[in-house]
Coordinates of C-alpha atoms in Angstrom, one line a residue:
M30 CA 11.6 -14.0 -0.5
T31 CA 8.3 -15.3 -2.4
S32 CA 7.6 -18.8 -3.4
S33 CA 6.9 -20.3 -6.9
F34 CA 5.4 -23.5 -5.5
P35 CA 3.1 -24.0 -2.3
T36 CA 2.9 -22.7 1.5
P37 CA 0.6 -22.8 3.8
G38 CA -0.6 -20.1 4.4
L39 CA -1.3 -20.0 0.3
A40 CA -3.5 -23.5 0.9
R41 CA -5.2 -21.8 3.9
F42 CA -6.2 -18.0 1.8
N43 CA -7.2 -20.6 -0.6
A44 CA -9.2 -21.9 1.1
L45 CA -11.2 -19.0 3.6
E46 CA -14.4 -19.1 2.7
E47 CA -15.9 -15.4 0.9
R48 CA -16.7 -13.8 3.7
A49 CA -13.5 -14.1 5.5
G50 CA -11.8 -13.7 2.7
V51 CA -13.3 -9.9 1.8
A52 CA -12.1 -8.9 5.7
A53 CA -8.7 -10.8 4.8
L54 CA -7.8 -8.9 1.6
H55 CA -10.1 -5.8 2.7
E56 CA -6.9 -5.4 5.4
V57 CA -4.5 -5.7 2.5
C58 CA -6.1 -2.9 0.5
A59 CA -9.5 -1.3 0.8
S60 CA -10.1 -1.0 -2.6
V61 CA -13.4 -4.1 -3.0
E62 CA -13.0 -4.4 -6.8
W63 CA -9.2 -5.4 -6.2
G64 CA -9.6 -7.6 -3.4
R65 CA -13.1 -8.5 -5.5
R66 CA -10.0 -9.8 -8.5
L67 CA -8.2 -11.5 -6.1
L68 CA -10.6 -13.3 -4.9
A69 CA -12.2 -14.2 -8.4
G70 CA -8.8 -16.1 -9.4
R71 CA -8.9 -18.8 -6.1
P72 CA -6.8 -21.4 -6.1
Y73 CA -3.7 -19.9 -6.5
A74 CA -0.7 -22.3 -7.8
T75 CA 2.1 -20.6 -5.9
V76 CA 2.3 -17.1 -4.0
D77 CA 3.9 -15.1 -6.9
D78 CA 1.0 -16.5 -8.8
L79 CA -1.0 -14.5 -6.2
L80 CA 1.5 -11.5 -6.1
A81 CA 0.9 -11.3 -9.9
A82 CA -3.3 -11.3 -9.5
S83 CA -2.3 -8.7 -6.8
D84 CA 0.1 -6.5 -9.3
A85 CA -2.7 -7.1 -12.1
A86 CA -5.5 -5.8 -10.1
M87 CA -4.1 -2.8 -9.5
A88 CA -3.4 -2.1 -13.0
G89 CA -7.2 -2.4 -14.0
L90 CA -8.0 0.3 -10.8
T91 CA -10.4 2.9 -11.9
A92 CA -9.4 6.0 -10.6
G93 CA -12.4 5.6 -8.1
D94 CA -10.6 2.3 -7.2
L95 CA -7.6 4.1 -6.4
E96 CA -9.6 6.9 -4.5
E97 CA -11.2 3.9 -2.5
A98 CA -8.1 2.6 -1.6
M99 CA -5.7 5.3 -0.8
A100 CA -8.6 6.7 1.4
A101 CA -7.4 3.6 4.4
H102 CA -4.0 4.7 4.2
P103 CA -3.0 6.9 7.2
P104 CA -0.6 10.6 6.7
I105 CA 2.9 9.9 7.1
G106 CA 4.0 10.9 10.5
R107 CA 0.8 9.9 11.5
P108 CA -0.5 6.4 11.5
K109 CA -3.4 5.3 12.8
S110 CA -3.7 4.9 17.0
G111 CA -3.6 1.7 17.3
D112 CA -3.0 0.0 14.1
P113 CA 0.2 -1.6 14.1
T114 CA 0.3 -2.1 9.9
S115 CA 0.1 1.4 9.7
A116 CA 3.0 1.8 12.6
R117 CA 4.7 -1.2 11.6
E118 CA 4.9 0.6 7.9
Q119 CA 5.7 3.9 8.7
R120 CA 8.4 3.0 11.4
G121 CA 11.0 5.6 9.7
M122 CA 8.6 8.1 11.5
A123 CA 8.8 7.2 14.7
D124 CA 11.9 9.0 15.4
A125 CA 12.0 12.0 13.5
S126 CA 12.9 14.9 15.1
E127 CA 10.3 17.1 16.2
E128 CA 11.0 19.5 13.0
L129 CA 11.0 16.9 10.6
R130 CA 7.5 15.8 12.0
A131 CA 6.5 19.4 11.0
E132 CA 7.9 19.4 8.0
M133 CA 5.9 15.9 7.3
L134 CA 2.7 18.1 8.2
E135 CA 3.0 21.4 6.1
L136 CA 3.9 18.8 2.9
N137 CA 1.6 16.7 3.5
L138 CA -1.3 19.3 3.4
A139 CA -0.2 20.8 0.7
Y140 CA 0.4 17.7 -1.7
Q141 CA -3.2 17.2 -0.6
E142 CA -4.0 20.2 -1.9
K143 CA -3.3 19.8 -4.4
F144 CA -3.7 16.4 -5.5
G145 CA -7.2 15.3 -2.9
H146 CA -5.3 12.6 -1.1
V147 CA -2.8 11.8 0.9
F148 CA 0.7 11.6 -0.4
L149 CA 1.0 7.3 -0.8
I150 CA 4.8 5.7 -0.6
C151 CA 5.6 2.9 0.6
A152 CA 7.1 4.0 3.2
T153 CA 8.5 0.0 4.8
G154 CA 12.3 0.7 4.9
R155 CA 12.1 4.2 4.2
S156 CA 13.8 7.1 7.1
G157 CA 11.4 10.0 7.5
E158 CA 14.4 12.4 5.2
Q159 CA 14.0 9.3 2.2
M160 CA 9.8 10.8 2.9
R161 CA 10.0 14.0 2.6
D162 CA 12.7 13.9 -0.6
A163 CA 9.7 12.0 -1.9
I164 CA 6.9 14.1 -1.1
E165 CA 8.9 17.3 -1.5
E166 CA 10.1 15.6 -5.4
R167 CA 6.5 13.7 -6.2
I168 CA 4.7 17.1 -5.3
G169 CA 5.8 19.2 -8.4
N170 CA 4.1 16.0 -11.2
P171 CA 0.9 17.0 -13.0
P172 CA -1.7 14.5 -11.7
E173 CA -2.1 11.8 -14.2
R174 CA 2.3 11.2 -13.9
E175 CA 1.0 10.9 -9.8
R176 CA -1.8 8.8 -9.5
E177 CA 0.7 6.6 -11.7
I178 CA 3.0 7.0 -9.0
V179 CA 0.7 6.3 -6.2
R180 CA -1.1 3.3 -8.2
T181 CA 2.6 1.0 -8.6
E182 CA 4.1 3.0 -4.5
L183 CA -0.1 0.4 -3.7
G184 CA 1.5 -2.3 -5.9
K185 CA 4.7 -2.4 -3.8
I186 CA 2.2 -1.8 -0.4
N187 CA -0.4 -4.7 -1.3
R188 CA 3.0 -6.9 -2.2
I189 CA 3.9 -6.8 1.7
R190 CA 0.6 -7.3 3.0
L191 CA -0.1 -10.0 1.1
T192 CA 3.7 -12.2 2.3
R193 CA 2.7 -11.2 5.9
L194 CA -1.2 -12.1 5.4
L195 CA 0.4 -15.3 4.1
G196 CA 3.1 -15.9 7.1
Q197 CA 5.9 -15.7 4.1
D198 CA 8.8 -13.3 4.4
T199 CA 8.2 -9.6 3.3
P200 CA 9.5 -9.9 -1.2
V201 CA 12.3 -7.5 -1.3

């Protein structure tokens, strides 16, 4: 649930010193430009305003900015070791069979070979099978279409992470 009014977490975010704000936003999204745009928009009156600014910043990212953001995401099925965010977001693969893990590895490699970056999906709440089905569907996309899907998926991930950063419930 997002908020159309100020919250303590939003007040803390608005008050962060520049360096702390950069660091906090980098944990949400590795795109320097996305973080710069969000910091430049402070103070935000509501959580919804911050999320809308995140969406607008994501829409304005160049292909290079998107590559920078994607580079921080591990492949599905292989969360970053010791990273609770990565493990939480990829929870749907935690109980996947060895067969499904092997299939995802193969699909991830084929996807990366075709598009030059990891398969990116908002994995929160998705099962391993749903992620496999998504990569199978998306691997046939032309690069331009896939880049826009990646932009949308990054936007979803950023919304979830921003909401968590503010100590809110995760948006649906």
